[in-house]
Amino acid sequence: MTDTMTDTMTVSATETKLTAKDFVSDQEVRWCPGCGDYAILKAVQRTLADVEAKTENTVFVSGIGCASRFPYYMKTYGFHGIHGRAPSIATGIKLANPDLDVWVVSGDGDALSIGGNHFVHLLRRNVDVQFLLFNNEIYGLTKGQFSPTSRVGTRSPSTPHGSIENPLSATLVALGSGAHFVARGVDSAQKQLIATLTRAHAFKGTSFVEIFQNCIVFNDGIFSAFTAKDKAPDKQIYVEHGKPLLFGKDHTQGLRIKPGTLSLEAVVIGEQGITKDDVLLHNETDRALAALLADMNGDTLPIAIGVLYCKPGHIFEVEIRKMVQREISETTNSLNDVLRAGHTWTVPKEPE
Amino acid sequence: MPESSPNVAVVTPSRVTSSRDTPSRQTLESAVVRFSGDSGDGMQITGGQFMLATAVAQNNLSTFPDYPSEIRAPIGTTFGVSAFQINFGSRVIKTAGDNFDVLVAMNPAALKVELNGLKPGGIILLDTGSFQDRNIHRANYATDPRTDGSLDAYRVIELDISKLTLDAVAGLGLSKEKGLSKKEALRCKNFWALGFVYWMFDRLRTPTVNWLKTKFAKRPEIADANIAALNAGHALAETMEVSDGLNSFSVAKAPNIEPGVYRTITGAEAMAWGLAVGAKLADLRLVFCSYPITPASPVLHALSNMVEHDIVTFQAEDEIAAICAAIGASYAGSLGVTSSSGPGIALKGEALGLAVSTEQPLVVINTQRAGPSTGLPTKTEQSDLLQALYGRNGECPLVVIAARAPGDCFNVAIEASKIATKYMTPVMVLSDGYIGNASEPWLIPDIDQLEKFPINLHKEGEYFDSTLRDEVTLARPWAIPGTPNLEHHIGGLEKSYETGEISSDPENHQKMTDIRAAKINGVVRDIPDQHVESGAASGKLVIVGWGSTYGPISRAVNNLQEAGVDVSHVHVRHIWPLPQNLGDLLAGFEHILVPEMNSGQFVKVLRDQYLLDAKGLNKMTGQPFKIVELENAIRAHLEAAK
């Protein structure tokens, strides 16, 4: 097995390097013009080229929704499943063949509403897949109903008087489910998104990436309060492990633990005796910090983008394979032996 | 079994040799015994041991474990009664028996629940130690049934089994200090009763003694206590035979049993092993994905204990996840299997459609139980047949096969694996709670002699060229991720017949719908022609059955045939597609009667497919058909037809 893998790797190293275009399928993309999905598609194709992925070893799995058309546009293996169930299909794929590189593409309705159960359990098991959640806070494919991430008061065909339900936080659900890799990106912020997707791809285990994606038809501008060019510096913070949590134009603002509390506050460097040393360093292995960062809503504190949390843990399908291999190596029993284990008796041939 | 006797002799040397020579035993062709007690009384273990001893005696046998859905219902209540019934004999045994000859009732509630099923003149073994007023009232008896005349029609053996058990165990000198509490000692009373019944039917204690020693290897004092109770019960019965005229019986070895190595097997075990063997014959890894549900979980348990045969089992978070993971596993080149019962199958419906649309090989096991909704989780029914055939959105045909007996689950599971991989389709296997839990002797096959059916993965060329469909089977090629140059898209949206990519073209949808149906209909070429199980190939009346009704129907029909009634029996294994000749065969009979444990589901299919005037005979009590019920119904049907 090891020999074969080495051979394959040697061969691939001599092959021509694939470009982002090599991951573009011959299918016509059918998202609305201006949809944020186009940018994400581009970022993913670029990431796959950067990490030297192989088209034949890559599988995109999706559920139902606008985002779920994604596999058709990739020149890789693609499985377009049913609503909410992509995590389960992906789990089955990895159980059959742990060597495949599997990406799950989902949306806020698909992952957090109809598929909420599978989302939680995929993260809990830590199956080695990349999970991309395109969050646009609306149901697009069914023409604009509110979703589980829609804010209170969202007017939609099913909530003409404004929605009443509280939204949930995808990243907090992910952390609460025991996710080992939790990150965020913005559709239009290509450079950061590609960096985050590259980290997600390298991570062994479920790497969860929430991508704020603009729905130009049903929820246009819903994220502009922190994604618009003039707002982004003050309302977004791009977090990097080991670096100070700085934001704002010229990085003059920072985050620190508010003295006497277990919460974060924003401070301005140079004001009230605050120096750079007072600003918290990002530690992506600290789950409590990740939760505080995930909870920031862009109101008084900026929205955190980048890898919020990353701490490897044991991987579901790898552990299963280990267990199976161990049991195989420790037995000499054939299936015939299984059938004959326990109490048996022989009926002799009757003498003629 | 000469090699076994010395072991028993070690336990009670003086008794064994004398008992074997007792000439006064009454010879029976067959007998039915029912062990019944509280859920905590160990009746399933007791019955299981009696089954083992009976198998060793080379009788034919069939069992019926009948237990409540509550794990531990309040002690002494009628709804907490758990029972195990066994029918055994020197003739062919096809059911667990209608009414029983011997009832072992460990408490008043068991007596209350079971008395109706005891034959007039039947024997009751009662533990009077449990007949305190409190227990009698808890069983909803107004008066003590032992003294109010309600047992007058039976032969009652009243013994304080509780006390006799404590006495027997006390004889070992095991005290609380030595690790055995009074509670634990009292818990041995089921083995006391078992020892008593062993004497009555001349069963060997060796297999049970060995089983106890293995089971309690870490607590030998518990094994010893149970063995002491077993021997004490056996010894008292022998004494009573002499002093009190206790009836004892002899049931001869069944003749004409096919020679070979046998074991007892439940339907769940046979299903698990059949799936493991099916995957092996297809040269695929088995990925078994399931969510716990009564009565299907034993299949998951059995396979989880066999991972050393390169089997992956996955306990999913719900039924939908289980089937979707199985679909994913098949897509990636394993044999994906999911297993559940009716309510779980309902949840899997949409994903079944996905498997049909994406043409994945998939085996789906439905161990049916009584519905609707949660229904009677531990009771049996055949009411998911229409769900299996039609319970999905859209035109969504798949293959349906039904197992007829515990051992038959092995064959059905292998056949399902073969059809699923050959035709690239889901195959639904119908079992039921009765088959799943019941056990029977099973001639163990040699797997190396079974025909292999290795699958052909598609490895070269373009992927979804329509010409790649197999010309005969219409199966699409199976190209798995990891194969260079065959990257393709697949999904639940309608696909172009030509390219496999999304297509909403009207003509194409018609064509794909037709192809999917034709592919499933074509499975008929791998299905043997329908044969007549017994009786003439045409005539007055045919009884058509499927699934677990095989046993009672065949016995009832045989009995009637012996009485000179013109009746035949046809048993259908392949529910969809139906055997090619079935319509013509049935048309050769004046009357068609279809007994089912549902309100008439298969009869609907037969009427629909063949425009035949088939009539239903239906039962929905959660209990299997009794032979006598069927005989009476068939006679009544013939009478009415005159």
Coordinates of C-alpha atoms in Angstrom, one line a residue, chain B residues 445-641:
Chain B
P445 CA -23.5 -23.9 3.8
D446 CA -19.9 -23.9 2.6
I447 CA -19.2 -20.4 1.3
D448 CA -16.4 -21.6 -0.9
Q449 CA -18.9 -23.6 -2.9
L450 CA -21.2 -20.6 -3.6
E451 CA -21.2 -19.0 -7.0
K452 CA -19.2 -15.8 -7.1
F453 CA -20.6 -12.7 -8.9
P454 CA -17.7 -10.2 -9.1
I455 CA -18.8 -6.8 -10.4
N456 CA -17.1 -5.0 -13.3
L457 CA -16.1 -1.5 -12.4
H458 CA -15.9 0.7 -15.5
K459 CA -12.4 2.0 -15.8
E460 CA -11.8 3.3 -19.3
G461 CA -13.2 5.7 -21.9
E462 CA -15.9 8.4 -21.6
Y463 CA -18.4 8.0 -18.8
F464 CA -22.0 8.4 -19.6
D465 CA -22.4 7.5 -23.2
S466 CA -25.8 5.9 -23.6
T467 CA -24.2 3.0 -25.5
L468 CA -22.4 2.1 -22.3
R469 CA -25.6 0.8 -20.7
D470 CA -25.5 -2.9 -20.7
E471 CA -27.6 -4.1 -23.7
V472 CA -29.2 -6.9 -21.8
T473 CA -29.6 -5.6 -18.2
L474 CA -29.8 -1.9 -19.1
A475 CA -27.6 -1.3 -16.1
R476 CA -25.4 1.9 -16.3
P477 CA -21.7 1.5 -15.9
W478 CA -20.3 1.8 -12.4
A479 CA -17.4 4.3 -12.5
I480 CA -16.1 5.2 -9.0
P481 CA -14.3 8.3 -7.8
G482 CA -10.6 7.9 -8.0
T483 CA -10.7 6.5 -11.6
P484 CA -8.8 8.9 -14.0
N485 CA -10.7 10.4 -16.9
L486 CA -14.2 9.3 -15.7
E487 CA -15.0 12.3 -13.7
H488 CA -18.7 12.9 -14.0
H489 CA -21.7 14.4 -12.3
I490 CA -24.6 12.4 -10.9
G491 CA -27.6 13.4 -8.8
G492 CA -31.3 13.4 -8.2
L493 CA -32.1 15.8 -11.0
E494 CA -33.2 14.1 -14.3
K495 CA -30.2 13.2 -16.4
S496 CA -29.7 13.2 -20.1
Y497 CA -29.9 9.7 -21.5
E498 CA -27.0 10.6 -23.8
T499 CA -24.6 12.4 -21.5
G500 CA -25.7 11.9 -17.9
E501 CA -25.7 15.6 -17.3
I502 CA -28.8 17.5 -16.1
S503 CA -31.6 17.5 -18.6
S504 CA -35.2 18.9 -18.4
D505 CA -36.0 17.9 -22.0
P506 CA -39.6 16.4 -22.0
E507 CA -38.8 13.5 -24.4
N508 CA -35.7 12.6 -22.4
H509 CA -37.7 12.4 -19.1
Q510 CA -40.1 10.0 -20.8
K511 CA -37.2 7.9 -22.1
M512 CA -35.4 7.9 -18.7
T513 CA -38.6 6.9 -16.9
D514 CA -39.1 4.1 -19.4
I515 CA -35.6 2.9 -19.1
R516 CA -35.7 2.8 -15.3
A517 CA -38.9 0.8 -15.4
A518 CA -37.6 -1.5 -18.1
K519 CA -34.4 -2.2 -16.2
I520 CA -36.3 -3.3 -13.1
N521 CA -38.8 -5.3 -15.2
G522 CA -35.9 -7.0 -16.8
V523 CA -34.7 -8.4 -13.5
V524 CA -37.3 -11.1 -14.2
R525 CA -34.8 -12.9 -16.4
D526 CA -32.8 -13.7 -13.2
I527 CA -35.9 -14.9 -11.3
P528 CA -36.9 -18.5 -11.5
D529 CA -40.4 -19.4 -12.8
Q530 CA -42.9 -19.7 -10.0
H531 CA -43.4 -23.3 -8.9
V532 CA -46.2 -24.9 -6.9
E533 CA -45.0 -25.5 -3.3
S534 CA -47.5 -28.4 -2.9
G535 CA -50.6 -29.8 -4.6
A536 CA -51.6 -29.7 -8.2
A537 CA -50.5 -27.1 -10.7
S538 CA -54.2 -26.2 -11.4
G539 CA -57.5 -27.0 -9.7
K540 CA -60.1 -25.8 -7.3
L541 CA -58.2 -23.6 -4.9
V542 CA -54.7 -22.1 -4.5
I543 CA -53.4 -20.5 -1.4
V544 CA -50.9 -17.8 -2.3
G545 CA -48.5 -16.6 0.4
W546 CA -45.3 -14.5 0.7
G547 CA -42.9 -13.9 3.5
S548 CA -43.2 -15.4 7.0
T549 CA -46.6 -16.9 6.4
Y550 CA -44.8 -19.7 4.6
G551 CA -44.7 -22.0 7.6
P552 CA -48.3 -21.9 8.8
I553 CA -49.7 -21.9 5.2
S554 CA -47.7 -24.9 4.1
R555 CA -48.6 -26.9 7.2
A556 CA -52.3 -26.0 6.9
V557 CA -52.4 -26.9 3.2
N558 CA -50.6 -30.2 3.9
N559 CA -53.1 -31.0 6.6
L560 CA -56.0 -30.3 4.3
Q561 CA -54.5 -32.2 1.4
E562 CA -54.1 -35.2 3.7
A563 CA -57.8 -34.8 4.5
G564 CA -58.6 -35.0 0.8
V565 CA -59.2 -31.3 0.1
D566 CA -58.2 -30.1 -3.4
V567 CA -56.0 -27.2 -2.5
S568 CA -52.5 -26.1 -3.6
H569 CA -49.9 -23.8 -2.2
V570 CA -47.9 -21.2 -4.1
H571 CA -45.3 -19.2 -2.2
V572 CA -44.0 -16.0 -3.9
R573 CA -40.5 -14.9 -3.0
H574 CA -40.0 -12.3 -5.8
I575 CA -42.6 -9.6 -5.1
W576 CA -41.2 -7.2 -7.8
P577 CA -40.8 -8.0 -10.5
L578 CA -43.1 -10.9 -10.2
P579 CA -42.1 -14.3 -11.8
Q580 CA -43.0 -14.3 -15.5
N581 CA -45.4 -17.3 -15.3
L582 CA -47.2 -16.3 -12.1
G583 CA -50.3 -14.9 -13.8
D584 CA -50.8 -17.9 -16.0
L585 CA -50.2 -20.3 -13.1
L586 CA -52.8 -18.6 -10.9
A587 CA -55.3 -18.4 -13.7
G588 CA -55.3 -22.2 -13.7
F589 CA -57.2 -22.3 -10.3
E590 CA -60.9 -21.6 -9.8
H591 CA -60.2 -19.8 -6.5
I592 CA -57.3 -17.8 -5.2
L593 CA -56.9 -17.1 -1.5
V594 CA -54.1 -14.9 -0.2
P595 CA -53.5 -15.0 3.5
E596 CA -51.5 -12.0 4.7
M597 CA -50.7 -10.3 8.0
N598 CA -52.1 -7.0 6.6
S599 CA -55.4 -5.8 5.3
G600 CA -54.8 -7.2 1.8
Q601 CA -51.7 -5.7 0.2
F602 CA -50.3 -8.5 -2.0
V603 CA -53.8 -9.5 -3.1
K604 CA -54.2 -6.0 -4.4
V605 CA -51.0 -6.4 -6.5
L606 CA -52.1 -9.7 -7.9
R607 CA -55.6 -8.4 -8.8
D608 CA -53.9 -5.3 -10.4
Q609 CA -51.3 -7.2 -12.4
Y610 CA -53.4 -10.2 -13.6
L611 CA -57.1 -9.1 -13.3
L612 CA -57.7 -12.2 -11.3
D613 CA -60.4 -12.5 -8.7
A614 CA -58.1 -13.2 -5.8
K615 CA -59.5 -13.0 -2.3
G616 CA -57.7 -11.9 0.9
L617 CA -57.5 -13.6 4.2
N618 CA -56.2 -11.1 6.6
K619 CA -54.9 -10.9 10.2
M620 CA -53.5 -8.0 12.1
T621 CA -53.0 -9.0 15.7
G622 CA -49.3 -8.7 15.8
Q623 CA -49.2 -12.5 16.0
P624 CA -48.4 -15.0 13.2
F625 CA -51.2 -17.0 11.6
K626 CA -52.1 -20.2 13.5
I627 CA -52.4 -23.3 11.4
V628 CA -55.9 -24.1 12.6
E629 CA -57.1 -20.5 11.8
L630 CA -55.9 -21.0 8.2
E631 CA -57.4 -24.5 7.9
N632 CA -60.8 -23.2 9.2
A633 CA -60.6 -20.2 6.9
I634 CA -59.8 -22.3 3.8
R635 CA -62.6 -24.7 4.6
A636 CA -65.0 -21.8 5.0
H637 CA -63.8 -20.3 1.8
L638 CA -64.4 -23.6 -0.1
E639 CA -67.8 -23.9 1.6
A640 CA -68.9 -20.4 0.5
A641 CA -67.7 -21.1 -3.0

